[in-house]
mmCIF file of C-alpha atoms in Angstrom:
data_model
loop_
_atom_site.group_PDB
_atom_site.id
_atom_site.type_symbol
_atom_site.label_atom_id
_atom_site.label_comp_id
_atom_site.label_asym_id
_atom_site.label_seq_id
_atom_site.Cartn_x
_atom_site.Cartn_y
_atom_site.Cartn_z
ATOM 1 C CA MET A 15 -63.313 -10.002 -35.076
ATOM 2 C CA ALA A 16 -59.447 -10.414 -36.352
ATOM 3 C CA GLY A 17 -59.346 -11.300 -40.073
ATOM 4 C CA GLN A 18 -62.955 -10.100 -40.750
ATOM 5 C CA PRO A 19 -63.969 -7.319 -42.996
ATOM 6 C CA SER A 20 -64.293 -4.084 -41.806
ATOM 7 C CA LYS A 21 -67.729 -2.824 -42.671
ATOM 8 C CA PRO A 22 -67.294 1.092 -44.012
ATOM 9 C CA LYS A 23 -70.114 2.763 -45.164
ATOM 10 C CA SER A 24 -68.474 5.989 -46.472
ATOM 11 C CA THR A 25 -65.254 7.162 -47.222
ATOM 12 C CA GLY A 26 -64.981 9.027 -43.603
ATOM 13 C CA ASP A 27 -66.577 5.469 -42.381
ATOM 14 C CA LEU A 28 -63.687 3.573 -44.224
ATOM 15 C CA ALA A 29 -60.969 5.871 -42.518
ATOM 16 C CA SER A 30 -62.854 5.422 -38.927
ATOM 17 C CA ALA A 31 -63.037 1.716 -39.271
ATOM 18 C CA HIS A 32 -59.162 1.477 -39.232
ATOM 19 C CA GLY A 33 -58.823 3.612 -35.897
ATOM 20 C CA THR A 34 -58.487 6.811 -37.198
ATOM 21 C CA GLU A 35 -60.954 9.652 -37.601
ATOM 22 C CA THR A 36 -58.918 12.314 -39.700
ATOM 23 C CA PRO A 37 -60.120 13.151 -43.254
ATOM 24 C CA LEU A 38 -58.378 11.356 -46.138
ATOM 25 C CA PRO A 39 -55.371 13.375 -47.255
ATOM 26 C CA GLY A 40 -55.714 15.857 -49.971
ATOM 27 C CA ALA A 41 -60.042 16.228 -49.170
ATOM 28 C CA ARG A 42 -59.801 19.763 -49.910
ATOM 29 C CA PRO A 43 -57.576 21.492 -52.816
ATOM 30 C CA SER A 44 -54.077 22.142 -51.807
ATOM 31 C CA ALA A 45 -51.435 24.003 -52.485
ATOM 32 C CA ALA A 46 -48.305 22.970 -54.421
ATOM 33 C CA GLU A 47 -46.123 22.175 -51.508
ATOM 34 C CA GLU A 48 -48.636 20.754 -49.178
ATOM 35 C CA ILE A 49 -48.847 17.905 -52.774
ATOM 36 C CA ALA A 50 -45.451 17.752 -52.617
ATOM 37 C CA ALA A 51 -45.476 16.854 -48.891
ATOM 38 C CA PHE A 52 -48.161 14.499 -49.193
ATOM 39 C CA VAL A 53 -46.316 12.701 -52.352
ATOM 40 C CA ALA A 54 -42.928 12.805 -50.383
ATOM 41 C CA ARG A 55 -44.988 11.193 -47.151
ATOM 42 C CA ALA A 56 -46.497 8.314 -48.950
ATOM 43 C CA ARG A 57 -43.285 7.200 -51.073
ATOM 44 C CA ALA A 58 -41.352 7.345 -47.753
ATOM 45 C CA MET A 59 -43.469 4.781 -46.612
ATOM 46 C CA SER A 60 -43.896 2.380 -49.981
ATOM 47 C CA PRO A 61 -43.520 -0.985 -50.198
ATOM 48 C CA HIS A 62 -41.484 -0.733 -53.416
ATOM 49 C CA GLN A 63 -38.134 0.098 -51.470
ATOM 50 C CA ALA A 64 -35.653 -3.152 -51.488
ATOM 51 C CA GLY A 65 -36.865 -6.148 -49.470
ATOM 52 C CA ALA A 66 -40.293 -4.840 -48.703
ATOM 53 C CA ARG A 67 -43.352 -7.082 -49.241
ATOM 54 C CA GLY A 68 -45.334 -6.717 -52.144
ATOM 55 C CA ARG A 69 -49.036 -5.080 -51.237
ATOM 56 C CA LEU A 70 -52.085 -5.413 -53.562
ATOM 57 C CA VAL A 71 -55.151 -4.362 -53.046
ATOM 58 C CA PHE A 72 -57.769 -6.945 -54.678
ATOM 59 C CA ALA A 73 -61.018 -4.447 -54.812
ATOM 60 C CA LEU A 74 -63.894 -6.436 -56.513
ATOM 61 C CA ASP A 75 -67.252 -5.216 -57.448
ATOM 62 C CA ALA A 76 -69.451 -7.972 -55.492
ATOM 63 C CA THR A 77 -72.782 -6.797 -56.771
ATOM 64 C CA MET A 78 -75.851 -9.229 -58.210
ATOM 65 C CA SER A 79 -74.597 -9.657 -61.499
ATOM 66 C CA ARG A 80 -71.001 -10.117 -60.566
ATOM 67 C CA GLN A 81 -71.828 -13.631 -58.577
ATOM 68 C CA PRO A 82 -70.258 -16.088 -61.445
ATOM 69 C CA THR A 83 -67.184 -13.871 -61.450
ATOM 70 C CA TRP A 84 -66.842 -13.660 -57.792
ATOM 71 C CA ASP A 85 -66.683 -17.672 -57.401
ATOM 72 C CA MET A 86 -64.428 -17.756 -60.225
ATOM 73 C CA ALA A 87 -61.915 -15.178 -58.522
ATOM 74 C CA CYS A 88 -62.010 -17.328 -55.308
ATOM 75 C CA ALA A 89 -60.962 -20.470 -57.267
ATOM 76 C CA LEU A 90 -58.176 -18.131 -58.763
ATOM 77 C CA GLN A 91 -56.774 -16.163 -56.272
ATOM 78 C CA ALA A 92 -54.483 -18.659 -55.179
ATOM 79 C CA ASP A 93 -52.694 -18.254 -58.190
ATOM 80 C CA MET A 94 -51.295 -14.990 -57.417
ATOM 81 C CA PHE A 95 -49.742 -16.139 -54.223
ATOM 82 C CA ARG A 96 -48.091 -18.740 -55.911
ATOM 83 C CA GLU A 97 -46.920 -15.972 -58.447
ATOM 84 C CA ALA A 98 -45.636 -13.885 -55.952
ATOM 85 C CA ALA A 99 -43.685 -17.156 -54.301
ATOM 86 C CA SER A 100 -41.659 -17.241 -56.594
ATOM 87 C CA LEU A 101 -40.790 -13.465 -56.936
ATOM 88 C CA GLY A 102 -40.485 -12.950 -52.843
ATOM 89 C CA SER A 103 -43.547 -12.319 -51.326
ATOM 90 C CA LEU A 104 -46.930 -10.814 -50.919
ATOM 91 C CA ASP A 105 -49.529 -9.332 -48.932
ATOM 92 C CA ILE A 106 -53.026 -8.866 -50.303
ATOM 93 C CA ARG A 107 -55.863 -6.694 -48.702
ATOM 94 C CA LEU A 108 -59.457 -7.412 -49.967
ATOM 95 C CA VAL A 109 -61.866 -4.534 -50.960
ATOM 96 C CA TYR A 110 -65.293 -5.263 -51.857
ATOM 97 C CA TYR A 111 -68.708 -2.997 -52.395
ATOM 98 C CA ARG A 112 -72.140 -4.736 -52.611
ATOM 99 C CA GLY A 113 -75.656 -4.139 -51.800
ATOM 100 C CA LEU A 114 -76.689 -0.583 -50.534
ATOM 101 C CA ASN A 115 -74.130 1.955 -49.496
ATOM 102 C CA GLU A 116 -72.177 -1.663 -48.083
ATOM 103 C CA CYS A 117 -68.426 -1.417 -48.867
ATOM 104 C CA ARG A 118 -66.047 -3.437 -46.861
ATOM 105 C CA ALA A 119 -61.933 -4.366 -46.429
ATOM 106 C CA THR A 120 -60.165 -6.859 -44.677
ATOM 107 C CA ARG A 121 -56.765 -6.605 -43.197
ATOM 108 C CA TRP A 122 -53.583 -7.316 -44.863
ATOM 109 C CA ILE A 123 -53.389 -11.070 -45.755
ATOM 110 C CA SER A 124 -50.469 -13.367 -46.906
ATOM 111 C CA ASP A 125 -52.014 -16.898 -46.727
ATOM 112 C CA SER A 126 -53.731 -18.017 -49.606
ATOM 113 C CA ALA A 127 -55.972 -20.129 -47.549
ATOM 114 C CA GLU A 128 -57.121 -17.200 -45.074
ATOM 115 C CA LEU A 129 -57.955 -15.197 -48.502
ATOM 116 C CA ALA A 130 -60.238 -17.890 -49.960
ATOM 117 C CA ARG A 131 -62.007 -18.624 -46.794
ATOM 118 C CA LEU A 132 -63.158 -15.190 -46.011
ATOM 119 C CA MET A 133 -63.884 -14.778 -50.412
ATOM 120 C CA GLY A 134 -65.798 -17.956 -49.657
ATOM 121 C CA LYS A 135 -68.328 -16.727 -46.883
ATOM 122 C CA ILE A 136 -69.165 -13.610 -49.435
ATOM 123 C CA ASP A 137 -72.170 -13.402 -51.327
ATOM 124 C CA CYS A 138 -73.128 -10.837 -54.031
ATOM 125 C CA GLN A 139 -75.764 -8.353 -53.246
ATOM 126 C CA GLY A 140 -77.899 -6.092 -55.583
ATOM 127 C CA GLY A 141 -76.758 -2.449 -55.619
ATOM 128 C CA ASN A 142 -74.744 -0.019 -57.824
ATOM 129 C CA THR A 143 -71.017 0.406 -58.086
ATOM 130 C CA GLN A 144 -68.872 2.239 -55.488
ATOM 131 C CA ILE A 145 -65.364 2.684 -57.044
ATOM 132 C CA GLY A 146 -64.929 5.874 -55.779
ATOM 133 C CA LYS A 147 -64.969 4.384 -51.876
ATOM 134 C CA ALA A 148 -63.087 1.584 -53.340
ATOM 135 C CA LEU A 149 -60.437 4.108 -54.687
ATOM 136 C CA SER A 150 -60.390 6.463 -51.893
ATOM 137 C CA GLU A 151 -59.564 3.172 -49.769
ATOM 138 C CA VAL A 152 -56.679 2.491 -51.656
ATOM 139 C CA ARG A 153 -55.203 5.955 -51.354
ATOM 140 C CA ARG A 154 -55.462 6.164 -47.582
ATOM 141 C CA GLU A 155 -53.571 2.666 -47.244
ATOM 142 C CA ALA A 156 -50.972 4.166 -49.503
ATOM 143 C CA VAL A 157 -50.460 7.336 -47.234
ATOM 144 C CA ALA A 158 -50.495 4.525 -44.065
ATOM 145 C CA SER A 159 -48.773 2.049 -45.038
ATOM 146 C CA GLY A 160 -47.569 2.137 -49.188
ATOM 147 C CA VAL A 161 -49.119 0.187 -51.873
ATOM 148 C CA ARG A 162 -47.588 -1.371 -54.837
ATOM 149 C CA ALA A 163 -50.526 -1.985 -57.141
ATOM 150 C CA VAL A 164 -54.279 -2.481 -57.146
ATOM 151 C CA VAL A 165 -56.062 -5.146 -59.355
ATOM 152 C CA PHE A 166 -60.243 -3.895 -60.061
ATOM 153 C CA VAL A 167 -62.172 -6.640 -61.384
ATOM 154 C CA GLY A 168 -65.578 -5.466 -62.333
ATOM 155 C CA ASP A 169 -68.315 -4.640 -65.116
ATOM 156 C CA ALA A 170 -69.940 -1.806 -64.954
ATOM 157 C CA ILE A 171 -69.966 2.030 -63.585
ATOM 158 C CA GLU A 172 -72.608 4.004 -62.065
ATOM 159 C CA GLU A 173 -70.665 6.904 -60.920
ATOM 160 C CA PRO A 174 -69.665 10.311 -61.889
ATOM 161 C CA VAL A 175 -66.866 9.730 -64.166
ATOM 162 C CA ASP A 176 -64.989 12.668 -63.298
ATOM 163 C CA ASP A 177 -65.106 12.313 -59.619
ATOM 164 C CA LEU A 178 -63.560 8.996 -60.126
ATOM 165 C CA CYS A 179 -60.542 10.373 -62.558
ATOM 166 C CA ALA A 180 -59.815 12.834 -59.636
ATOM 167 C CA LYS A 181 -59.064 9.749 -57.181
ATOM 168 C CA ALA A 182 -57.511 8.083 -59.741
ATOM 169 C CA GLY A 183 -55.054 10.959 -60.180
ATOM 170 C CA GLU A 184 -54.269 10.930 -56.611
ATOM 171 C CA LEU A 185 -53.097 7.406 -56.935
ATOM 172 C CA GLY A 186 -51.070 8.513 -60.156
ATOM 173 C CA LEU A 187 -49.099 10.998 -57.971
ATOM 174 C CA LEU A 188 -48.408 8.028 -55.202
ATOM 175 C CA LYS A 189 -47.206 6.084 -57.810
ATOM 176 C CA VAL A 190 -49.856 3.394 -57.816
ATOM 177 C CA PRO A 191 -50.869 1.508 -60.861
ATOM 178 C CA VAL A 192 -54.323 0.458 -61.041
ATOM 179 C CA PHE A 193 -55.441 -2.616 -63.387
ATOM 180 C CA MET A 194 -58.753 -2.412 -64.691
ATOM 181 C CA PHE A 195 -59.899 -5.687 -65.353
ATOM 182 C CA GLN A 196 -63.062 -5.927 -67.310
ATOM 183 C CA GLU A 197 -66.045 -8.343 -67.626
ATOM 184 C CA GLY A 198 -68.042 -8.017 -70.577
ATOM 185 C CA HIS A 199 -68.146 -4.984 -73.007
ATOM 186 C CA ASP A 200 -70.023 -2.591 -71.312
ATOM 187 C CA ILE A 201 -69.014 0.756 -73.318
ATOM 188 C CA ALA A 202 -69.129 3.176 -70.520
ATOM 189 C CA ALA A 203 -67.320 0.610 -68.354
ATOM 190 C CA GLU A 204 -64.613 0.540 -70.987
ATOM 191 C CA GLN A 205 -64.270 4.534 -71.051
ATOM 192 C CA ALA A 206 -64.151 5.179 -67.841
ATOM 193 C CA PHE A 207 -61.600 2.258 -66.819
ATOM 194 C CA ARG A 208 -59.418 2.994 -69.550
ATOM 195 C CA GLU A 209 -59.089 6.651 -68.506
ATOM 196 C CA ILE A 210 -58.966 5.328 -64.667
ATOM 197 C CA ALA A 211 -55.755 2.868 -65.477
ATOM 198 C CA ARG A 212 -54.232 5.960 -67.894
ATOM 199 C CA LEU A 213 -54.162 8.188 -64.762
ATOM 200 C CA THR A 214 -52.660 5.595 -62.426
ATOM 201 C CA GLY A 215 -49.930 4.887 -65.198
ATOM 202 C CA GLY A 216 -51.935 0.726 -64.850
ATOM 203 C CA ALA A 217 -53.236 -0.952 -67.043
ATOM 204 C CA TRP A 218 -56.753 -1.888 -68.578
ATOM 205 C CA CYS A 219 -57.890 -5.319 -69.787
ATOM 206 C CA ARG A 220 -61.160 -6.935 -70.970
ATOM 207 C CA PHE A 221 -61.819 -10.647 -70.533
ATOM 208 C CA ASP A 222 -64.803 -12.808 -71.723
ATOM 209 C CA PRO A 223 -67.647 -13.423 -69.027
ATOM 210 C CA GLY A 224 -66.506 -17.122 -67.242
ATOM 211 C CA ALA A 225 -63.501 -16.942 -68.971
ATOM 212 C CA ALA A 226 -61.070 -18.513 -65.978
ATOM 213 C CA ALA A 227 -58.010 -19.105 -67.693
ATOM 214 C CA GLN A 228 -58.231 -14.792 -69.236
ATOM 215 C CA LEU A 229 -58.849 -13.766 -66.016
ATOM 216 C CA ARG A 230 -55.662 -16.200 -64.023
ATOM 217 C CA GLU A 231 -53.402 -15.106 -66.410
ATOM 218 C CA LEU A 232 -54.174 -11.298 -65.726
ATOM 219 C CA LEU A 233 -54.236 -12.029 -61.639
ATOM 220 C CA ARG A 234 -50.527 -13.378 -62.077
ATOM 221 C CA ALA A 235 -49.347 -10.819 -63.957
ATOM 222 C CA ALA A 236 -50.777 -8.271 -61.561
ATOM 223 C CA ALA A 237 -49.268 -10.539 -58.616
ATOM 224 C CA ALA A 238 -45.719 -10.288 -60.495
ATOM 225 C CA TYR A 239 -46.013 -6.344 -60.567
ATOM 226 C CA ALA A 240 -47.028 -6.426 -57.057
ATOM 227 C CA ALA A 241 -44.039 -8.694 -55.912
ATOM 228 C CA GLY A 242 -41.398 -7.656 -58.128
ATOM 229 C CA GLY A 243 -42.361 -4.507 -59.637
ATOM 230 C CA ARG A 244 -42.077 -3.375 -63.606
ATOM 231 C CA LYS A 245 -38.699 -5.897 -64.213
ATOM 232 C CA ALA A 246 -40.550 -9.100 -62.802
ATOM 233 C CA LEU A 247 -43.652 -8.184 -64.792
ATOM 234 C CA LEU A 248 -41.920 -7.615 -67.828
ATOM 235 C CA ALA A 249 -39.820 -11.005 -67.440
ATOM 236 C CA LEU A 250 -43.393 -13.060 -67.074
ATOM 237 C CA SER A 251 -44.942 -10.754 -70.223
ATOM 238 C CA LYS A 252 -42.089 -13.087 -72.298
ATOM 239 C CA THR A 253 -43.893 -16.165 -72.398
ATOM 240 C CA ALA A 254 -47.177 -14.914 -70.953
ATOM 241 C CA GLY A 255 -49.949 -12.852 -72.803
ATOM 242 C CA GLY A 256 -51.555 -11.484 -70.099
ATOM 243 C CA ALA A 257 -48.548 -9.910 -68.391
ATOM 244 C CA ALA A 258 -47.557 -8.824 -72.318
ATOM 245 C CA ARG A 259 -51.157 -7.177 -72.074
ATOM 246 C CA LEU A 260 -50.652 -5.106 -69.097
ATOM 247 C CA ILE A 261 -46.635 -4.026 -69.878
ATOM 248 C CA GLY A 262 -47.817 -2.774 -73.027
ATOM 249 C CA GLN A 263 -49.648 -0.294 -71.672
ATOM 250 C CA MET A 264 -47.955 0.770 -68.253
ATOM 251 C CA LYS A 265 -45.810 4.206 -68.704
#
């Protein structure tokens, strides 16, 4: 059904869920010219071109510990659209993982009410993190149709960090910054999230459990970047602490 999340179960399924059986670009070691061609092809379809709609992937950990923050994100996501509306336009693609090997992605959504409706139907389920699958889906979409930025909200990591860093490095080549918003104080998660943000040219920020105001500021700042680029984020940073925290880290 249109608008309903697809259900990829692996990196390959993430691709096949969108009508293609081809492997993700760069799945095998690439020669220098292959990498250059890969980056050129992706940039040719980049939403950074003048007049293009901003495209933001909203990636969320929907494992059991995340239910309170999931509910909070549902309530705050409209703020992203409102911030973007003052700058231009924004499409959001929701990617989330939960349970046993379940990772889903919606189509691109341009209406906050529709996104809220879809998120409201999702309940969190116990399981391990699947950040790698989320990053692979972002790369696939960046090459297919362009992605301006990624927001990830989570509190833990249970995957090999080096594998995630390799995927993050590919997003860095594509100029797709990942904003890693961490809930809580898990040290292993902080180290990994910081490195993912660094490799992609994004930013890492922590927010306290249940701190809606902190998360709202961070989401608004990410939406400003997705809709208006670095210039919009810099302008917002003059009045909003969340934007200042992001712009201070971005390359």
